[in-house]
XYZ file of C-alpha atoms in Angstrom:
560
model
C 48.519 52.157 26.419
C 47.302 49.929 28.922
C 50.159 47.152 28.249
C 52.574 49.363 28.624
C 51.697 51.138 31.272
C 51.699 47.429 32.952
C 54.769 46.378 31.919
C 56.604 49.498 33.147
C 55.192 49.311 36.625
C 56.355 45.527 36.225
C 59.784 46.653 35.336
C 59.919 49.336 38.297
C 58.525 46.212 40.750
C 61.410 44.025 39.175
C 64.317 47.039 39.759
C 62.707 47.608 43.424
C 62.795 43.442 44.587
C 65.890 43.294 42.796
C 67.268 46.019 44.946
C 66.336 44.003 48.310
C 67.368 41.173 46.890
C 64.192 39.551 45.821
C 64.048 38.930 42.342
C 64.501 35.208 41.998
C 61.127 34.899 43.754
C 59.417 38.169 41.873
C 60.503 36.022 38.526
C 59.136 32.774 39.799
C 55.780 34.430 40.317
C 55.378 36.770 37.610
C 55.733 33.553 35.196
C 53.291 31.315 37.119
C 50.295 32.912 35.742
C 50.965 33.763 32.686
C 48.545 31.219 31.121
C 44.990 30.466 31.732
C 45.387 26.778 31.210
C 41.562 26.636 31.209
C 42.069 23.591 28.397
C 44.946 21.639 29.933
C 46.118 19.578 33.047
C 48.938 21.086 34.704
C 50.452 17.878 34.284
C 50.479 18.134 30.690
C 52.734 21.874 30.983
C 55.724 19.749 31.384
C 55.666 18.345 27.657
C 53.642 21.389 25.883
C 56.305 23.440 24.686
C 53.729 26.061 23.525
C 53.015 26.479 27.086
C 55.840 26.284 28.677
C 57.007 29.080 26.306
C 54.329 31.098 27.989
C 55.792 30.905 31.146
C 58.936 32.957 30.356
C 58.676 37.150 30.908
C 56.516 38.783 28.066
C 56.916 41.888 27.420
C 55.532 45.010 24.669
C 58.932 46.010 23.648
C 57.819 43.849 20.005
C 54.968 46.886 19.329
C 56.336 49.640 16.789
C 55.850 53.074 18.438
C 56.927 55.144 15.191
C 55.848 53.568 12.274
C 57.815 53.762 9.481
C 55.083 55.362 7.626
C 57.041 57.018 4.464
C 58.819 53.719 3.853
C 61.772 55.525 5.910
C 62.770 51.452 6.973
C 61.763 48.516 5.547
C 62.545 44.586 4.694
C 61.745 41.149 3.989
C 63.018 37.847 4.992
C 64.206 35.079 2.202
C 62.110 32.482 3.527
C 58.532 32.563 4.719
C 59.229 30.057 7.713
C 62.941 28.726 8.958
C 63.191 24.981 10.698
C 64.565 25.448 13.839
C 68.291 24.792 13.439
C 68.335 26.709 9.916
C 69.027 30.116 9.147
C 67.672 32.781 7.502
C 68.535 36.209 5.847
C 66.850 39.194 6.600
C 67.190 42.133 3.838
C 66.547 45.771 5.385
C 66.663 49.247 3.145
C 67.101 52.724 4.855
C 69.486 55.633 3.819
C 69.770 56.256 7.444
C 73.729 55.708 8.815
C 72.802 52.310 11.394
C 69.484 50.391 12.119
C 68.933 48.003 14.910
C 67.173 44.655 14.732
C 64.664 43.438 17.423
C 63.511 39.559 17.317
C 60.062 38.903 18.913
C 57.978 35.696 19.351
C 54.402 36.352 19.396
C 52.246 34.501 21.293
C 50.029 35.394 24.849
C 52.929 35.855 27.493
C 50.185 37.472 30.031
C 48.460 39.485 27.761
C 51.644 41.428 26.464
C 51.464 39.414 23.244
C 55.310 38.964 22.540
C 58.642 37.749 24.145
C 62.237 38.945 23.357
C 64.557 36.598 21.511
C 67.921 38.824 21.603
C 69.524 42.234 22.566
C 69.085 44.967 19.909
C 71.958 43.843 16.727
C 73.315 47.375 15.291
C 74.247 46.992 11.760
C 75.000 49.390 9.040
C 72.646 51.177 6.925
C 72.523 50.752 3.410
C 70.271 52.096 0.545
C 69.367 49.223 -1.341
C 68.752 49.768 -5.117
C 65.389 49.950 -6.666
C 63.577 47.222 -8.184
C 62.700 46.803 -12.133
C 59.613 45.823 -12.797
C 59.136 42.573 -15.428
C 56.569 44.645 -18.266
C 54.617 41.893 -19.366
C 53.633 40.060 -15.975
C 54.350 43.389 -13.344
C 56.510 41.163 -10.964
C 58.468 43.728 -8.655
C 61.212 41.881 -7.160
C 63.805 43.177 -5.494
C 67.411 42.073 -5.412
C 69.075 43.701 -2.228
C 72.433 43.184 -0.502
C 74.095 42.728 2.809
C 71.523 40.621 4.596
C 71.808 40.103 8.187
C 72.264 36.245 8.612
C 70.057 35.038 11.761
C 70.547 31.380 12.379
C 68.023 29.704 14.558
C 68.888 27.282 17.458
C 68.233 23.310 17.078
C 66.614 23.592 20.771
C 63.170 24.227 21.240
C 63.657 25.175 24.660
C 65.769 28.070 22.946
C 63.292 29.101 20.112
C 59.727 27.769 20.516
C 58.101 27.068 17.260
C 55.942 30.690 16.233
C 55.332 33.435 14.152
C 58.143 35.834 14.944
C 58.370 39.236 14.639
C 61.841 41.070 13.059
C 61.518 44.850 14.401
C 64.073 47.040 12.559
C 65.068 51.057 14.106
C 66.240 53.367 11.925
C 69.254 55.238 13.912
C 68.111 58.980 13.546
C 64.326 59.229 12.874
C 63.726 56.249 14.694
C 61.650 55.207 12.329
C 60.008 51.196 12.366
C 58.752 48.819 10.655
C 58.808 44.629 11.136
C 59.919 41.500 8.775
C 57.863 38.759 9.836
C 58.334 34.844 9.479
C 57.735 31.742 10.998
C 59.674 29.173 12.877
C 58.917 25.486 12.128
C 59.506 22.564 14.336
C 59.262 19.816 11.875
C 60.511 17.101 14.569
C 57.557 18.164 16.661
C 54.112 15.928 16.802
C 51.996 18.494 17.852
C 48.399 18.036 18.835
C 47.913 21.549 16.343
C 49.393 22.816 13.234
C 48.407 26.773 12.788
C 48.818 28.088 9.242
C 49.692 31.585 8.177
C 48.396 32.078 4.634
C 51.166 34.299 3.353
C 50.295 33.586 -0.503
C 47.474 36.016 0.506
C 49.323 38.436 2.485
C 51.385 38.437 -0.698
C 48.127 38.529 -2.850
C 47.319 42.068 -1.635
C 50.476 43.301 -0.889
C 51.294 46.561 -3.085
C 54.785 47.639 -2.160
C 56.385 48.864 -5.336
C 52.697 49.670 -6.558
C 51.765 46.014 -7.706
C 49.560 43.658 -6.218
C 47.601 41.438 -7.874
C 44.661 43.982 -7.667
C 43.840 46.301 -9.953
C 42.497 48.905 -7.013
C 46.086 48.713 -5.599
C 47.897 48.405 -8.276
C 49.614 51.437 -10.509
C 47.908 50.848 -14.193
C 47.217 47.553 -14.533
C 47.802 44.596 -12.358
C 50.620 42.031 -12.300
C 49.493 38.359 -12.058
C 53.200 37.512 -10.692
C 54.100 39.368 -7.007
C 57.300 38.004 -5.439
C 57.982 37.304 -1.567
C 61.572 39.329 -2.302
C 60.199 42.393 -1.322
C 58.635 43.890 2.012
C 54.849 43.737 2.855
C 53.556 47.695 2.157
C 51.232 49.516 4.786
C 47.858 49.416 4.942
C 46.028 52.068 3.314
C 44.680 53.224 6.901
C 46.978 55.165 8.160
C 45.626 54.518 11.636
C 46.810 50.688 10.966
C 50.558 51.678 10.017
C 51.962 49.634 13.536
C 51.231 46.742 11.289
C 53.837 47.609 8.449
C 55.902 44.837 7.345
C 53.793 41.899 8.641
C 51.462 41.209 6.026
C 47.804 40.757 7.103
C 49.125 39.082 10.343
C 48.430 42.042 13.146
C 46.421 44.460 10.737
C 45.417 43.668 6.957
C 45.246 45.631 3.473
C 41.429 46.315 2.765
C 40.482 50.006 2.413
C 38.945 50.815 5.412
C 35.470 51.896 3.181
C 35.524 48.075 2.983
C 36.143 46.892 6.085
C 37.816 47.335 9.765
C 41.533 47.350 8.998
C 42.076 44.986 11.776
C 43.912 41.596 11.332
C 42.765 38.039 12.355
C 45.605 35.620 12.584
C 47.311 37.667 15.143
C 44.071 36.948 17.876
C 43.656 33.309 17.472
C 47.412 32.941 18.120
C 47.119 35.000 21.096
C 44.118 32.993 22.190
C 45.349 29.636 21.555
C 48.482 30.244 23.546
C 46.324 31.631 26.826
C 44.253 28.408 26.258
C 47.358 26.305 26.908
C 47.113 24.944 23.540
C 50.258 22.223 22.050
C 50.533 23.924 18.925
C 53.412 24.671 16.038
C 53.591 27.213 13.202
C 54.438 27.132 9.796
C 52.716 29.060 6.626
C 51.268 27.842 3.697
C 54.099 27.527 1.566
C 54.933 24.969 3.756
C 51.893 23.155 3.103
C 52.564 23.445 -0.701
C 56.244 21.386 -0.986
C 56.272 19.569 2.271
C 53.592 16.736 1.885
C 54.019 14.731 4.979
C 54.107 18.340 7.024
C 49.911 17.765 8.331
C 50.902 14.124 9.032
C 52.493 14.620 12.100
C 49.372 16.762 13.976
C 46.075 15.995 14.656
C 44.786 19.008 13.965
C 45.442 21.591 11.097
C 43.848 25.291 11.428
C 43.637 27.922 8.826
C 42.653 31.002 9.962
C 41.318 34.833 8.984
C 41.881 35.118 5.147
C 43.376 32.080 3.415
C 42.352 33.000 -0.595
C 44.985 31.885 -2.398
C 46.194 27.914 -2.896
C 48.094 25.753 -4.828
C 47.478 22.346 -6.278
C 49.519 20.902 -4.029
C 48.504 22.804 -1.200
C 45.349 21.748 -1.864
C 45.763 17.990 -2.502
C 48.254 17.785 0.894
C 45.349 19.013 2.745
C 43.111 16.734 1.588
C 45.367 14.126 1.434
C 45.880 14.334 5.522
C 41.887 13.903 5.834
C 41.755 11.379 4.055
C 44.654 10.020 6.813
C 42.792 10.942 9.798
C 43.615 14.870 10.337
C 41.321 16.947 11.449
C 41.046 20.486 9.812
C 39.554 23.750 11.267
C 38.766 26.362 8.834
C 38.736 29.664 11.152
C 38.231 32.031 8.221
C 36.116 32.568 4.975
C 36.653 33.385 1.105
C 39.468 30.014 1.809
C 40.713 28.727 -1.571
C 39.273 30.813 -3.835
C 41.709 31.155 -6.556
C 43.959 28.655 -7.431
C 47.890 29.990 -8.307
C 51.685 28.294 -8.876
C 54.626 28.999 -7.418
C 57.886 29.618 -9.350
C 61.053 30.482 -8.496
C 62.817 33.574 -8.206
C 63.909 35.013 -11.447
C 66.718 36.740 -9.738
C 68.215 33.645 -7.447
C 66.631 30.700 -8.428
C 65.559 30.306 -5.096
C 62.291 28.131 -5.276
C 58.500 28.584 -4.241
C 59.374 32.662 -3.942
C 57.228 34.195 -6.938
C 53.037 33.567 -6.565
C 51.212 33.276 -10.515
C 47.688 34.153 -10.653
C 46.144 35.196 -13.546
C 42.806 35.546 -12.319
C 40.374 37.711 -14.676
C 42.996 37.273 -17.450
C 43.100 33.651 -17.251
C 42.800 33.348 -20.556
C 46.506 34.856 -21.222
C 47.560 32.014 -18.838
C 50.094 29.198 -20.780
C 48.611 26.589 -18.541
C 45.545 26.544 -20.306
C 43.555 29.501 -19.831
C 39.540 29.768 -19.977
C 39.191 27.945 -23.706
C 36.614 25.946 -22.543
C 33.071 26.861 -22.211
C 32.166 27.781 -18.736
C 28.497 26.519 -18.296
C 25.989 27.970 -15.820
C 28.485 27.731 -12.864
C 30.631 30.662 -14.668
C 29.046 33.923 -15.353
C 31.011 36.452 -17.388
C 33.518 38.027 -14.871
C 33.199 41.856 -13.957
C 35.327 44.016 -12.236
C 33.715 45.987 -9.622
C 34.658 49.408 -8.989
C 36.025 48.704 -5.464
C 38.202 46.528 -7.499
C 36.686 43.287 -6.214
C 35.049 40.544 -8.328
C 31.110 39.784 -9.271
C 30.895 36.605 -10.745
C 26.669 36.588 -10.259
C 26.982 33.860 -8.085
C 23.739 35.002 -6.089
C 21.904 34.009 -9.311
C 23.302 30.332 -8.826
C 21.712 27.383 -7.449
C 23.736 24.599 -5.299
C 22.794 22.107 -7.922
C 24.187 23.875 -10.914
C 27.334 23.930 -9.103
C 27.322 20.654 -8.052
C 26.296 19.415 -11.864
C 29.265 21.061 -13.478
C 31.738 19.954 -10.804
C 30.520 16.646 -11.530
C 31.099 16.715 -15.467
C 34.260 18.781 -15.606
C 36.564 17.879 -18.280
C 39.544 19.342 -16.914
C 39.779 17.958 -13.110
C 43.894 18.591 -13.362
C 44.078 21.554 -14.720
C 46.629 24.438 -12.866
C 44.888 27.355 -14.511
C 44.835 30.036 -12.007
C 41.429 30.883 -12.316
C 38.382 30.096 -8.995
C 38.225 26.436 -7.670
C 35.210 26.576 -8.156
C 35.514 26.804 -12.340
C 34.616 24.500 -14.978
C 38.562 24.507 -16.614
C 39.433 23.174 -12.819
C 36.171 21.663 -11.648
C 37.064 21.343 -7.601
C 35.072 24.100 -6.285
C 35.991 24.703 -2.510
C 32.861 23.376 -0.329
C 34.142 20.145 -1.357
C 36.878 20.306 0.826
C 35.840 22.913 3.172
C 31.993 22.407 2.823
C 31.298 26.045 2.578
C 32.807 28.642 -0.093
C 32.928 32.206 -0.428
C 29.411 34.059 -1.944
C 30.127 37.881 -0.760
C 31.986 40.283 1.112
C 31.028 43.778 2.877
C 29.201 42.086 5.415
C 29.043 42.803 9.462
C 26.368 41.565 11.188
C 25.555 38.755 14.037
C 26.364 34.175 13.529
C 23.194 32.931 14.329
C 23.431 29.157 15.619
C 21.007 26.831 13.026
C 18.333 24.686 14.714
C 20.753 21.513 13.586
C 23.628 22.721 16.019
C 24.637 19.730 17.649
C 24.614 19.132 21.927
C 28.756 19.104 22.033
C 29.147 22.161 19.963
C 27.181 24.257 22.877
C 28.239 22.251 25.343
C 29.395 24.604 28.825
C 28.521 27.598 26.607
C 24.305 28.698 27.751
C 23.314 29.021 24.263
C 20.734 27.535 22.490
C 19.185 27.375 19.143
C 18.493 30.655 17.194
C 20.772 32.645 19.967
C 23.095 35.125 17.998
C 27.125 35.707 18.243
C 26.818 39.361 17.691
C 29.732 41.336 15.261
C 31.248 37.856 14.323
C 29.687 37.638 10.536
C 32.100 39.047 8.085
C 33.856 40.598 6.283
C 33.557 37.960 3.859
C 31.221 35.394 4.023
C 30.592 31.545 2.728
C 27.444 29.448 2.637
C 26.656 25.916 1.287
C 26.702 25.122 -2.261
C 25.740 21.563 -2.440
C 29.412 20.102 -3.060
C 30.292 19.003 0.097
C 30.119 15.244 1.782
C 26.351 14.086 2.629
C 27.249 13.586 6.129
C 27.562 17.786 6.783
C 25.705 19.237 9.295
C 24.772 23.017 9.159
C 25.449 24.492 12.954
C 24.924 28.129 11.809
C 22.557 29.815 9.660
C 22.838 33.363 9.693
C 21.150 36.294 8.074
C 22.267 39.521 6.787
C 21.291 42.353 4.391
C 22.748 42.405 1.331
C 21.465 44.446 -2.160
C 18.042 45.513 -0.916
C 17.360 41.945 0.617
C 18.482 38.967 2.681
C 21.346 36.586 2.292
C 22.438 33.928 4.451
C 26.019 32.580 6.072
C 26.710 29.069 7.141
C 28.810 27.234 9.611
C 29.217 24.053 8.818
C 30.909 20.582 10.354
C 31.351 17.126 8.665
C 32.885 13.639 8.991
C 35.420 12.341 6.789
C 35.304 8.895 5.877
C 38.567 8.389 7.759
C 37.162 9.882 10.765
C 38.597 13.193 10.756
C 36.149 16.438 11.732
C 36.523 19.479 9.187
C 35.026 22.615 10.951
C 34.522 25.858 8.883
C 33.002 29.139 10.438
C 32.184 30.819 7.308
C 33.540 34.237 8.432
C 36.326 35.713 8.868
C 36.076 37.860 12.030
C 35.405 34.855 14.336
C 38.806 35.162 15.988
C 37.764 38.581 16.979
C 35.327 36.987 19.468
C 38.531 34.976 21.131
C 40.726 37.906 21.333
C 40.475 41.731 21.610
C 43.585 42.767 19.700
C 42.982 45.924 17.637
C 40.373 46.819 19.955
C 39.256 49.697 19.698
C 42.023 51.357 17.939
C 40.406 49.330 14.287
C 37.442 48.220 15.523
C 34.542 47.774 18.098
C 34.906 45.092 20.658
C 33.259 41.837 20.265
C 34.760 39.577 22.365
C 32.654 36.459 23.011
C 32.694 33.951 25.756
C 30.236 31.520 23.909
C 32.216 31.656 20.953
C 35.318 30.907 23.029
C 33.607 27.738 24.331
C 32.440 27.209 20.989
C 36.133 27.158 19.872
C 37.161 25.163 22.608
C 34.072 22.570 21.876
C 35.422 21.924 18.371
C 38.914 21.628 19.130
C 37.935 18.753 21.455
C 36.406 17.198 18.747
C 38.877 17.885 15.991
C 41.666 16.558 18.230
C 39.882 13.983 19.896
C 38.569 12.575 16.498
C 41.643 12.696 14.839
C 43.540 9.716 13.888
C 46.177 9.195 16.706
């Protein structure tokens, strides 16, 4: 309410110097602080095209007032991310007569979190036909008509490489919801390449009743869920202004289970106050395009990154191994392994995720024929619908020991990582992994923390982070490099006793810094968005200089 409160008395200050005459200069000012450049020379604003994009008029036109809560509008894009100078087709399904469509950028813009990209495009409504549903694998995919065709600018002056928002308006009901995708600028050399892990998004999304959960799934689950469809709403009705963009601004979790509050959306918002050089793209991106980390010095994945590919994973590493520098802003990160296939209905590639999961042993790659060791207790499904593999029973070393011996290193399975039919469990790359989930409770910096990572920030040893553990939660294993240092060691009840988080840092042999927090809600100490509508403050100023402490070192040890 606040926001827009402020940007109407902005608008009635812009009508009244316009009036006299005055709105050149009204303009001029309004835009000169509309970043904190707390992390940059203003020097450097000149070539940042992140922040120079945060100069122009923001406004929080991009927010849905009426969600479109009985699916009265709705749609999906045909590609996850668009290069600037491509094109893209938006799909949109209402039975009311006209719609409008509504592109946003997101980003900081003063605090009003979005900027306007065009004037509202009227189109004609149309009732798209229902999907069939493929029996043996539950894949929902839709095949709708009429897209609207939105082709994207070759300037980056023009569009700014983001996440952008689509907001559709039914005519009558007025009626919302978004289509959400990202704009790549794969000529850019960006000091920062942010991720948006849409495999997940897709993971839990449950529009047309499948998901590849059985708690949000009709009957059983599919282990095929195609990105030809729109992102559902959350199951908290109080989170329906997020409808259509995945987990970006909200995210899918009951809310017995957690705050229904998003994470990517925050650390976007805070990295563009910062002043940050930074492009977009999602992980699907990060699957085909190899070279794609090569040209950053930094790559961040952030909030709930679950679900990889091979390749995915092996570009990633790949660009350590070159000198990149990877921040891991999130927890329960590459935790299943899936493919990609095509569309069954176009062909189109890289648009249907496969994850078997629990029945991995129905999978044609391979399955779980082998015998699992002591890493791989029998799996059981959980009530809540979430997995207990009895990995609080399991010691670091017995991890370590069948990593170490796995016969099946290349496997693409789509079972854990961390499996003996793969063998790569994820601390390896990340140097944490995920142990548990349900959790809310205070970081606690370890006794090993290092001088720069507190530098400018007043804490010390042993102080806490409070609200910044959770929802889901890694620790060590024993996997990673020798060379890691533990910088956070933090209790928290679990099952009658006490379990511990870790944050972690190490040194790649080519010099490159990978960072992992170990929980998800971090970004909610950078950025208050969703507070308190989801959930309780916790904004943090030490873990904002935190933040800022290990971007300096992930860019400034990167390979230039």
């Amino acid at each position: 309410m606040t926001v827009k409160l402020l940007s109407k008395l902005r608008r009635r200050e812009f009508l009244k110097a316009f009036s006299l005459g005055l709105a050149a200069p009204f303009l001029s000012n309004s835009a000169a602080h509309s970043q904190d450049y707390s992390n940059i020379a203003k020097s450097a604003i000149g070539t940042n095209l992140t922040a120079r994009e945060n100069q122009k008029p923001g406004t929080p036109d991009w927010e849905l007032e009426n969600p479109a809560t009985k699916r009265e509008i709705e749609g999906y894009a045909s590609l996850t991310s668009v290069n600037l100078g491509g094109e893209i087709k938006l799909f949109v399904n209402t039975k009311e007569p006209n719609y409008s469509i509504e592109i946003f950028r997101t980003g900081w813009y003063n605090g009003l979190g979005g900027r306007r990209m065009n004037d509202p495009i009227v189109r004609k409504g149309i009732r798209q036909p229902p999907p069939r549903e493929d029996e043996a694998s539950g894949l929902i995919e839709c095949d709708w008509k009429d897209p609207y065709i939105l082709r994207i600018p070759d300037r980056p002056s023009d569009w700014t490489s983001g996440i952008y928002l689509a907001k559709l308006t039914a005519s009558i009901s007025g009626k919302q919801s978004y289509i959400i995708f990202a704009v790549r600028d794969d000529d850019r050399k960006s000091d920062i390449l942010f991720q948006s892990s849409v495999t997940t998004f897709q993971a839990y999304n449950n529009w047309g009743h499948k998901s590849l959960y059985r708690w949000n799934s009709m009957a059983k689950q599919a282990y095929k869920v195609s990105f030809n469809r729109p992102y559902a709403m959350s199951p908290n009705r109080k989170a329906a202004y997020g409808v259509g963009a995945g987990e970006f601004l909200t995210n899918f979790q009951p809310k017995r289970r957690t705050s229904s509050a998003g994470w990517e959306y925050n650390m976007v918002r805070w990295l563009e106050k910062e002043g940050y050089d930074v492009t977009y793209a999602t992980n699907i991106d990060t699957h085909f395009n190899s070279r794609l980390l090569l040209s950053h010095k930094a790559f961040l994945s952030v909030g709930h990154d679950e679900y990889w590919s091979r390749d995915m994973r092996e570009n990633i590493e790949a660009a350590r191994d070159e000198g990149v520098s990877i921040g891991f802003f999130g927890s329960n990160i590459c935790y299943w392994q899936i493919r990609l296939e095509p569309s069954r209905i176009t062909g189109e590639v890289n648009r249907t995720v496969v994850a078997y999961k629990e029945m991995a042993d129905l999978d044609p790659m391979g399955g779980l024929q082998k015998e699992l060791g002591a890493v791989n207790s029998i799996v059981k499904i959980a009530n809540t619908g979430e997995l207990s593999y009895g990995t609080e029973q399991l010691k670091s070393t017995q991890i370590a020991t069948s990593y170490n011996k796995s016969p099946a290193l290349n496997s693409l399975v789509t079972t854990r990582w961390r499996d003996h039919s793969i063998g790569s469990p994820e601390d390896a790359l990340i140097g944490v992994m995920y142990e548990t989930f349900q959790v809310n409770y205070d970081i606690v910096i370890d006794k090993n923390a290092p001088d720069w990572l507190l530098e400018k920030t007043q804490l010390k040893q042993g102080d806490k982070l409070p609200g910044l553990l959770g929802y889901e939660v890694d620790r060590m294993f024993g996997n990673a490099p020798k060379n890691i240092v533990r910088v956070g060691h933090s209790p928290y009840p679990h099952g009658g006793g006490t379990r511990y988080a870790d944050m972690t840092v190490y040194t790649a042999d080519s010099g490159a810094k990978v960072f992992a927090t170990g929980s998800m809600q971090w970004a909610w100490g950078l950025d208050d968005y969703n507070a308190p509508q989801l959930r309780s403050p916790v904004l943090n100023a030490g873990a904002q200089q935190i933040t800022r402490n290990v971007l300096a070192k992930l860019l400034n040890s990167a390979k230039k």
